[in-house]
Short mmCIF file of C-alpha atoms and ligand atoms in Angstrom, two decimals:
data_model
loop_
_atom_site.label_atom_id
_atom_site.label_comp_id
_atom_site.label_asym_id
_atom_site.label_seq_id
_atom_site.Cartn_x
_atom_site.Cartn_y
_atom_site.Cartn_z
CA MET A 1076 132.86 46.12 101.99
CA ALA A 1077 131.48 49.43 100.79
CA ALA A 1078 132.14 51.10 104.12
CA SER A 1079 135.80 51.22 103.27
CA GLU A 1080 135.40 52.48 99.69
CA PRO A 1081 137.79 55.36 99.06
CA ALA A 1082 136.48 58.70 100.22
CA PRO A 1083 136.08 61.33 97.52
CA LYS A 1084 138.59 64.16 97.87
CA THR A 1085 136.03 66.79 98.74
CA PRO A 1086 133.68 65.84 101.54
CA ILE A 1087 130.02 66.66 101.03
CA TYR A 1088 129.27 69.74 103.10
CA LEU A 1089 126.52 68.95 105.61
CA ASP A 1090 127.25 71.50 108.31
CA TYR A 1091 124.99 74.42 107.36
CA GLN A 1092 124.20 75.23 110.99
CA ALA A 1093 127.90 75.90 111.70
CA THR A 1094 128.17 78.25 108.74
CA THR A 1095 126.97 78.66 105.18
CA PRO A 1096 129.10 79.33 102.12
CA THR A 1097 128.85 82.93 100.95
CA ASP A 1098 126.54 82.85 97.94
CA PRO A 1099 128.56 83.76 94.81
CA ARG A 1100 125.94 86.41 94.01
CA VAL A 1101 126.69 87.98 97.39
CA VAL A 1102 130.42 87.94 96.70
CA ALA A 1103 129.76 89.68 93.36
CA ALA A 1104 127.68 92.37 95.07
CA MET A 1105 130.47 93.00 97.62
CA GLN A 1106 133.31 93.17 95.13
CA PRO A 1107 132.98 96.86 94.05
CA PHE A 1108 133.25 98.02 97.67
CA PHE A 1109 136.79 96.87 98.37
CA SER A 1110 139.05 98.82 95.99
CA GLY A 1111 136.40 100.63 93.93
CA SER A 1112 133.99 102.45 96.22
CA TYR A 1113 136.34 102.47 99.15
CA GLY A 1114 135.28 105.71 100.81
CA ASN A 1115 134.67 105.84 104.52
CA PRO A 1116 130.87 105.62 104.78
CA HIS A 1117 130.99 108.19 107.56
CA SER A 1118 132.93 110.74 105.46
CA THR A 1119 129.87 112.16 103.79
CA GLN A 1120 131.48 115.48 102.86
CA HIS A 1121 132.63 113.96 99.58
CA ALA A 1122 131.40 111.62 96.87
CA TYR A 1123 133.52 108.65 97.97
CA GLY A 1124 131.99 108.62 101.40
CA ARG A 1125 128.46 109.28 100.17
CA GLU A 1126 128.64 106.39 97.70
CA ALA A 1127 129.62 104.00 100.49
CA GLU A 1128 127.00 105.47 102.81
CA GLN A 1129 124.26 104.99 100.22
CA ALA A 1130 125.27 101.36 99.69
CA ILE A 1131 125.18 100.76 103.44
CA GLU A 1132 121.78 102.38 103.84
CA ALA A 1133 120.40 100.26 100.98
CA ALA A 1134 121.80 97.18 102.73
CA ARG A 1135 120.28 98.24 106.04
CA ALA A 1136 116.89 98.54 104.34
CA GLU A 1137 117.23 94.98 102.97
CA VAL A 1138 118.02 93.61 106.43
CA ALA A 1139 115.09 95.52 107.95
CA ASN A 1140 112.73 94.38 105.21
CA LEU A 1141 113.49 90.70 105.79
CA ILE A 1142 112.49 90.88 109.48
CA GLY A 1143 109.64 93.39 109.28
CA ALA A 1144 111.60 96.24 110.88
CA ARG A 1145 112.33 99.83 109.90
CA PRO A 1146 115.82 100.59 108.57
CA GLY A 1147 116.53 102.89 111.54
CA GLU A 1148 116.02 99.93 113.87
CA VAL A 1149 118.94 97.92 112.44
CA ILE A 1150 122.40 98.26 114.04
CA PHE A 1151 125.25 96.55 112.20
CA THR A 1152 127.57 94.45 114.38
CA SER A 1153 130.34 91.93 113.74
CA GLY A 1154 127.94 89.02 114.08
CA ALA A 1155 125.33 87.47 116.32
CA THR A 1156 127.71 87.07 119.27
CA GLU A 1157 128.29 90.80 119.39
CA ALA A 1158 124.61 91.50 118.77
CA ASN A 1159 123.67 89.30 121.74
CA ASN A 1160 126.22 91.07 123.96
CA LEU A 1161 125.02 94.51 122.89
CA ALA A 1162 121.39 93.53 123.42
CA PHE A 1163 121.91 92.41 127.02
CA PHE A 1164 124.56 94.80 128.27
CA GLY A 1165 123.17 97.76 126.30
CA ALA A 1166 119.53 97.34 127.28
CA LEU A 1167 120.31 96.52 130.92
CA ALA A 1168 122.65 99.50 131.25
CA ALA A 1169 119.81 101.75 130.09
CA LEU A 1170 117.47 100.20 132.67
CA ASN A 1171 119.94 101.27 135.34
CA GLY A 1172 119.20 98.35 137.64
CA GLU A 1173 115.48 99.15 137.85
CA ARG A 1174 114.64 95.49 137.29
CA ARG A 1175 117.19 92.80 138.03
CA HIS A 1176 115.57 89.50 137.03
CA LEU A 1177 116.41 87.84 133.70
CA ILE A 1178 115.11 84.69 132.02
CA THR A 1179 116.57 82.40 129.36
CA LEU A 1180 116.59 78.71 128.36
CA THR A 1181 119.02 75.86 129.04
CA SER A 1182 119.31 75.17 125.32
CA GLU A 1183 120.49 78.65 124.30
CA HIS A 1184 123.66 79.35 122.34
CA PRO A 1185 126.88 79.80 124.36
CA SER A 1186 126.98 83.47 123.32
CA VAL A 1187 123.75 83.96 125.28
CA LEU A 1188 124.48 81.65 128.23
CA ALA A 1189 127.95 83.14 128.79
CA CYS A 1190 126.45 86.64 128.92
CA PHE A 1191 123.94 85.46 131.51
CA GLU A 1192 126.74 83.92 133.57
CA GLU A 1193 128.52 87.26 133.53
CA LEU A 1194 125.29 89.06 134.43
CA THR A 1195 124.86 86.69 137.38
CA GLN A 1196 128.36 87.69 138.51
CA ARG A 1197 127.26 91.30 138.27
CA GLY A 1198 124.36 90.71 140.61
CA TYR A 1199 121.46 89.96 138.29
CA ASP A 1200 119.04 87.23 139.27
CA VAL A 1201 118.91 84.75 136.39
CA THR A 1202 116.29 82.03 135.82
CA ILE A 1203 117.30 79.40 133.29
CA LEU A 1204 114.19 77.52 132.21
CA PRO A 1205 114.33 73.89 131.10
CA VAL A 1206 112.98 72.68 127.76
CA ASP A 1207 110.81 69.60 127.22
CA LYS A 1208 112.00 66.40 125.54
CA GLU A 1209 111.18 67.89 122.13
CA GLY A 1210 113.39 70.89 122.93
CA LEU A 1211 110.47 73.30 123.25
CA ILE A 1212 109.80 75.88 125.93
CA ASP A 1213 106.83 75.30 128.23
CA CYS A 1214 104.85 78.56 128.03
CA GLY A 1215 103.04 77.72 131.29
CA ALA A 1216 106.37 77.40 133.11
CA LEU A 1217 107.52 80.59 131.48
CA GLU A 1218 104.48 82.47 132.65
CA GLY A 1219 105.07 81.16 136.16
CA ALA A 1220 108.67 82.38 136.09
CA LEU A 1221 107.77 85.97 135.17
CA ARG A 1222 108.11 88.41 138.04
CA PRO A 1223 107.34 92.09 138.59
CA ASP A 1224 111.09 92.77 138.49
CA THR A 1225 111.77 90.74 135.32
CA ALA A 1226 113.72 93.00 132.99
CA LEU A 1227 114.42 90.80 130.01
CA MET A 1228 113.74 87.41 128.52
CA SER A 1229 115.95 85.85 125.87
CA VAL A 1230 114.75 82.92 123.75
CA MET A 1231 116.36 81.81 120.52
CA ALA A 1232 114.19 81.42 117.41
CA VAL A 1233 115.80 78.23 116.10
CA ASN A 1234 118.25 76.07 118.01
CA ASN A 1235 121.64 75.70 116.31
CA GLU A 1236 122.03 72.04 117.26
CA ILE A 1237 118.57 70.52 117.01
CA GLY A 1238 116.85 73.05 114.72
CA VAL A 1239 113.85 73.35 117.01
CA LEU A 1240 111.66 76.41 116.49
CA GLN A 1241 110.32 78.11 119.62
CA PRO A 1242 106.80 79.63 119.70
CA LEU A 1243 107.99 83.22 119.44
CA GLU A 1244 104.61 84.87 119.08
CA ALA A 1245 103.29 83.28 122.29
CA ILE A 1246 106.44 84.27 124.19
CA GLY A 1247 106.36 87.79 122.77
CA ALA A 1248 102.76 88.26 123.82
CA LEU A 1249 103.55 87.21 127.42
CA CYS A 1250 106.46 89.64 127.60
CA ALA A 1251 104.66 92.53 125.91
CA ALA A 1252 101.76 92.33 128.37
CA ARG A 1253 104.20 92.87 131.26
CA GLY A 1254 106.65 95.36 129.79
CA ILE A 1255 109.44 92.77 129.73
CA LEU A 1256 112.03 93.16 126.99
CA PHE A 1257 111.99 90.18 124.62
CA HIS A 1258 115.31 89.39 122.98
CA CYS A 1259 115.54 86.72 120.31
CA ASP A 1260 118.76 85.17 119.02
CA ALA A 1261 117.54 84.48 115.48
CA ALA A 1262 120.90 83.64 113.88
CA GLN A 1263 119.57 80.27 112.67
CA ALA A 1264 116.14 81.52 111.62
CA VAL A 1265 116.59 84.75 109.69
CA GLY A 1266 116.41 84.05 105.98
CA LYS A 1267 115.39 80.43 106.59
CA LEU A 1268 111.88 80.85 107.96
CA PRO A 1269 109.42 83.75 107.83
CA LEU A 1270 110.00 86.02 110.82
CA ASP A 1271 108.39 89.35 111.70
CA VAL A 1272 109.62 91.28 114.73
CA LYS A 1273 106.42 93.28 115.10
CA ARG A 1274 104.07 90.31 114.89
CA ALA A 1275 106.11 88.41 117.49
CA ASN A 1276 106.51 91.49 119.75
CA ILE A 1277 110.28 91.13 119.63
CA ASP A 1278 112.17 94.12 121.08
CA LEU A 1279 115.72 93.00 120.28
CA LEU A 1280 116.79 90.46 117.66
CA SER A 1281 120.25 89.18 116.73
CA LEU A 1282 121.24 87.85 113.32
CA SER A 1283 124.43 86.76 111.60
CA GLY A 1284 125.60 87.12 107.99
CA HIS A 1285 127.43 83.82 107.73
CA LYS A 1286 124.37 81.79 108.72
CA LEU A 1287 122.36 83.07 105.75
CA TYR A 1288 124.81 82.84 102.86
CA GLY A 1289 126.37 86.22 103.61
CA PRO A 1290 129.97 86.89 104.67
CA LYS A 1291 131.50 86.15 108.06
CA GLY A 1292 132.25 89.05 110.39
CA ILE A 1293 128.96 90.88 109.95
CA GLY A 1294 125.62 90.68 111.67
CA ALA A 1295 123.00 92.97 113.07
CA LEU A 1296 120.95 93.76 116.11
CA TYR A 1297 117.37 94.87 115.62
CA VAL A 1298 116.57 97.43 118.32
CA GLY A 1299 112.91 98.40 118.35
CA ARG A 1300 112.48 102.16 118.25
CA HIS A 1301 110.91 102.16 121.71
CA VAL A 1302 113.83 100.31 123.36
CA ARG A 1303 116.24 102.39 125.44
CA MET A 1304 119.87 101.37 125.00
CA LYS A 1305 123.31 102.45 126.11
CA PRO A 1306 126.46 101.67 124.15
CA VAL A 1307 129.01 99.06 125.19
CA LEU A 1308 131.65 100.34 122.74
CA PHE A 1309 132.61 104.00 122.77
CA GLY A 1310 134.12 106.00 119.95
CA GLY A 1311 132.93 107.92 116.91
CA GLY A 1312 129.26 107.45 117.72
CA GLN A 1313 128.28 105.52 114.61
CA GLU A 1314 125.09 103.43 114.50
CA ARG A 1315 123.00 105.83 116.60
CA GLY A 1316 125.84 105.96 119.09
CA LEU A 1317 125.29 102.30 119.92
CA ARG A 1318 128.14 100.76 117.99
CA SER A 1319 131.10 102.98 117.33
CA GLY A 1320 133.58 102.08 114.63
CA THR A 1321 133.80 102.44 110.85
CA LEU A 1322 131.30 100.19 109.17
CA PRO A 1323 132.79 97.54 106.86
CA THR A 1324 131.07 98.57 103.63
CA PRO A 1325 131.65 95.32 101.66
CA LEU A 1326 130.40 93.19 104.55
CA CYS A 1327 127.31 95.35 105.09
CA VAL A 1328 126.54 95.23 101.37
CA GLY A 1329 127.02 91.46 101.44
CA LEU A 1330 124.64 91.04 104.36
CA GLY A 1331 122.07 93.23 102.63
CA HIS A 1332 122.30 91.24 99.43
CA ALA A 1333 122.09 87.95 101.33
CA CYS A 1334 118.90 89.20 102.97
CA ARG A 1335 117.43 90.22 99.63
CA LEU A 1336 118.16 86.80 98.12
CA ALA A 1337 116.73 85.06 101.19
CA GLN A 1338 113.57 87.12 100.93
CA THR A 1339 112.92 86.15 97.31
CA GLU A 1340 113.96 82.51 97.62
CA LEU A 1341 112.74 81.65 101.11
CA ALA A 1342 109.47 79.92 100.24
CA GLU A 1343 111.08 77.74 97.59
CA GLU A 1344 114.02 76.87 99.87
CA VAL A 1345 111.71 75.88 102.70
CA ARG A 1346 109.86 73.56 100.35
CA ARG A 1347 113.02 72.04 98.85
CA LEU A 1348 114.87 71.57 102.16
CA THR A 1349 111.81 70.08 103.86
CA PHE A 1350 111.62 67.57 101.04
CA LEU A 1351 115.34 66.74 101.35
CA ARG A 1352 115.08 66.31 105.12
CA GLU A 1353 112.09 63.95 104.87
CA HIS A 1354 113.72 62.08 101.98
CA PHE A 1355 116.88 61.56 104.06
CA LEU A 1356 114.94 60.35 107.09
CA SER A 1357 112.92 57.86 105.06
CA LEU A 1358 116.03 56.53 103.30
CA LEU A 1359 117.78 56.06 106.64
CA ALA A 1360 114.70 54.46 108.19
CA GLY A 1361 114.67 51.97 105.30
CA SER A 1362 118.27 50.91 105.79
CA LEU A 1363 119.15 51.22 109.48
CA GLU A 1364 117.60 50.62 112.90
CA GLY A 1365 118.61 51.84 116.33
CA TRP A 1366 118.56 55.61 115.85
CA TRP A 1367 116.21 58.48 116.55
CA LEU A 1368 115.67 62.12 115.71
CA ASN A 1369 116.48 64.60 118.49
CA GLY A 1370 114.10 67.53 118.89
CA SER A 1371 110.62 68.14 117.57
CA ALA A 1372 109.99 66.55 114.17
CA THR A 1373 107.57 69.31 113.15
CA ALA A 1374 108.55 72.60 114.86
CA ARG A 1375 111.88 72.44 113.12
CA LEU A 1376 114.19 74.20 110.71
CA PRO A 1377 113.70 72.56 107.30
CA GLY A 1378 117.41 71.83 106.71
CA ASN A 1379 118.31 70.46 110.14
CA ILE A 1380 118.55 66.87 111.31
CA ASN A 1381 120.03 65.75 114.63
CA LEU A 1382 120.29 62.02 115.23
CA SER A 1383 121.40 59.77 118.06
CA PHE A 1384 122.54 56.22 117.37
CA GLU A 1385 122.63 53.15 119.55
CA LEU A 1386 126.39 52.66 119.56
CA GLU A 1387 129.35 52.18 121.83
CA ASP A 1388 131.16 55.22 120.53
CA ILE A 1389 130.41 57.59 117.65
CA GLU A 1390 134.11 58.40 117.18
CA LEU A 1391 134.74 55.30 115.07
CA VAL A 1392 131.79 56.23 112.84
CA LEU A 1393 133.13 59.74 112.36
CA THR A 1394 136.57 58.45 111.46
CA HIS A 1395 135.08 56.41 108.64
CA LEU A 1396 132.72 59.14 107.49
CA ASP A 1397 135.39 61.56 106.35
CA ASP A 1398 133.63 61.91 103.01
CA LEU A 1399 130.87 63.80 104.86
CA ALA A 1400 131.46 67.13 106.60
CA LEU A 1401 129.12 66.99 109.57
CA SER A 1402 129.35 67.67 113.24
CA THR A 1403 128.65 66.20 116.62
CA GLY A 1404 126.90 68.79 118.73
CA SER A 1405 127.58 72.35 117.70
CA ALA A 1406 130.75 73.75 116.20
CA CYS A 1407 131.16 75.78 119.37
CA SER A 1408 130.56 72.96 121.84
CA SER A 1409 132.63 70.39 119.93
CA GLU A 1410 135.72 72.40 120.90
CA THR A 1411 134.97 71.78 124.53
CA SER A 1412 134.66 68.11 125.38
CA GLY A 1413 131.64 66.65 127.11
CA PRO A 1414 128.18 65.99 125.75
CA SER A 1415 126.14 68.76 124.20
CA HIS A 1416 124.30 70.89 126.76
CA VAL A 1417 121.37 71.04 124.34
CA LEU A 1418 120.98 67.27 124.02
CA THR A 1419 121.30 66.73 127.76
CA ALA A 1420 118.65 69.46 128.23
CA LEU A 1421 116.27 67.21 126.23
CA GLY A 1422 116.85 64.52 128.84
CA LEU A 1423 119.29 62.40 126.84
CA ASN A 1424 121.85 60.50 128.90
CA THR A 1425 125.54 61.19 128.37
CA GLN A 1426 126.02 58.33 125.95
CA ALA A 1427 123.01 59.14 123.77
CA ALA A 1428 124.04 62.80 123.69
CA HIS A 1429 127.59 61.80 122.79
CA ASN A 1430 126.47 59.42 120.01
CA SER A 1431 124.81 62.13 117.98
CA LEU A 1432 125.29 63.69 114.58
CA ARG A 1433 124.07 67.06 113.40
CA ILE A 1434 123.34 67.09 109.69
CA GLY A 1435 122.60 70.39 108.00
CA PHE A 1436 121.30 70.76 104.47
CA GLY A 1437 121.25 74.10 102.70
CA ARG A 1438 121.09 76.08 99.49
CA PHE A 1439 123.83 74.13 97.70
CA THR A 1440 122.89 70.62 98.89
CA SER A 1441 121.68 68.36 96.08
CA GLN A 1442 119.35 65.38 96.27
CA ASP A 1443 122.32 63.27 95.29
CA ASP A 1444 124.31 64.57 98.31
CA VAL A 1445 121.42 63.66 100.60
CA GLU A 1446 121.09 60.15 99.18
CA GLN A 1447 124.81 59.52 99.45
CA ALA A 1448 124.83 60.78 103.05
CA ALA A 1449 121.98 58.46 104.06
CA ARG A 1450 123.66 55.50 102.37
CA ARG A 1451 127.08 56.15 103.90
CA ILE A 1452 125.77 56.76 107.41
CA ALA A 1453 123.77 53.51 107.30
CA GLN A 1454 126.79 51.58 105.96
CA VAL A 1455 129.29 52.90 108.44
CA VAL A 1456 127.04 52.62 111.50
CA SER A 1457 126.18 49.01 110.53
CA SER A 1458 129.85 48.14 110.02
CA VAL A 1459 130.85 49.67 113.34
CA ARG A 1460 128.07 47.79 115.12
CA SER A 1461 129.03 44.46 113.57
CA GLY A 1462 132.67 45.04 114.50
CA GLU A 1463 133.66 44.96 110.82
CA ILE A 1464 135.53 48.25 111.18
C1 PLP B 1890 126.18 81.07 114.92
C2 PLP B 1890 125.32 81.49 116.03
C3 PLP B 1890 125.67 82.54 116.86
C4 PLP B 1890 126.98 83.28 116.72
O1 PLP B 1890 127.00 84.03 115.55
P1 PLP B 1890 128.37 84.73 115.05
O2 PLP B 1890 127.90 85.64 113.97
O3 PLP B 1890 129.22 83.61 114.55
O4 PLP B 1890 128.93 85.45 116.21
C5 PLP B 1890 124.81 82.90 117.87
N1 PLP B 1890 123.65 82.25 118.05
C6 PLP B 1890 123.26 81.23 117.27
C7 PLP B 1890 121.96 80.56 117.50
C8 PLP B 1890 124.09 80.81 116.23
O5 PLP B 1890 123.72 79.79 115.48
#
């Protein structure tokens, strides 16, 4: 039976929401800044430092350009986790306890939810809004949750597990009308979908290099010029005093180049990945029953698919699918056992949430990869159901 055909040595990579490979063009752009232009970008008294500084400022401009910001509004961080932490703790410190109510969603990334847990410990009043069965926020419920003492609202652009895209412009308008800070964790959206911080009235936005074909260990926080912030790290006062520490020139350059590539290739990638996603779903629909797509089918990241299967236990399927690199739930939540908090937030029961696969297509996924994935998933699920394996 084909289900037991030998697995190729290299599994097909279908986990683009966990991380993306660094684009070789990005690696090439970074290369000169390790042993060549190695100056400290903050040592601008000499040519070594100035060369590094110029490269960093060019990179900052590329990041800003991709999200519709000004270069001075981009603070480099180590990634989206740090950007999220700086956004909340930095902005709330500057507010000095003036307003103590915060809002977020049940389906947010752990790096947001854990911050809100800590803020609850510190005496903030946190409302965690539910999402509907498509994974979308209910703007009516949101409006009802807003209070005169609401300081900040955090809603992710695109969910890392189910790829669902929240209506950012509607949320931004509600917040802007009331002077509430709007933070957006856009790690899964930047470079994948058009996004403009000014149009969506976003005050703070987090992004991550390794989610958009840049290197790991770099990200950025957009801080609108009007937003008051205090630092959470203290030191040399780099990054407008908000993020002390020597900037990693190669990583900043890599993030900048990744943003530039995303900008030029975004429209074509959206088209190609949407085609691959629909192609996969129709192939699977033609060869297997008893599964469904989790999250909105339309308000969705082009390269993301999240499926639940009618099965006793997905583990046996995963064991036999070692020729495909995919994940159950998110990379973060699969380290902790228990069903995904995102899938249960959609109303799935424990078993349906457990029997799920997240499939992520990206820049280096071919049509052949997609066809093989659909064929193998159908084969293995059928064989597990029939008790053949
Ligand atoms: C990956 C991810 C993060 C964390 O980003 P790091 O750069 O790895 O810290 C945060 N939020 C979302 C939505 C993500 O997908």
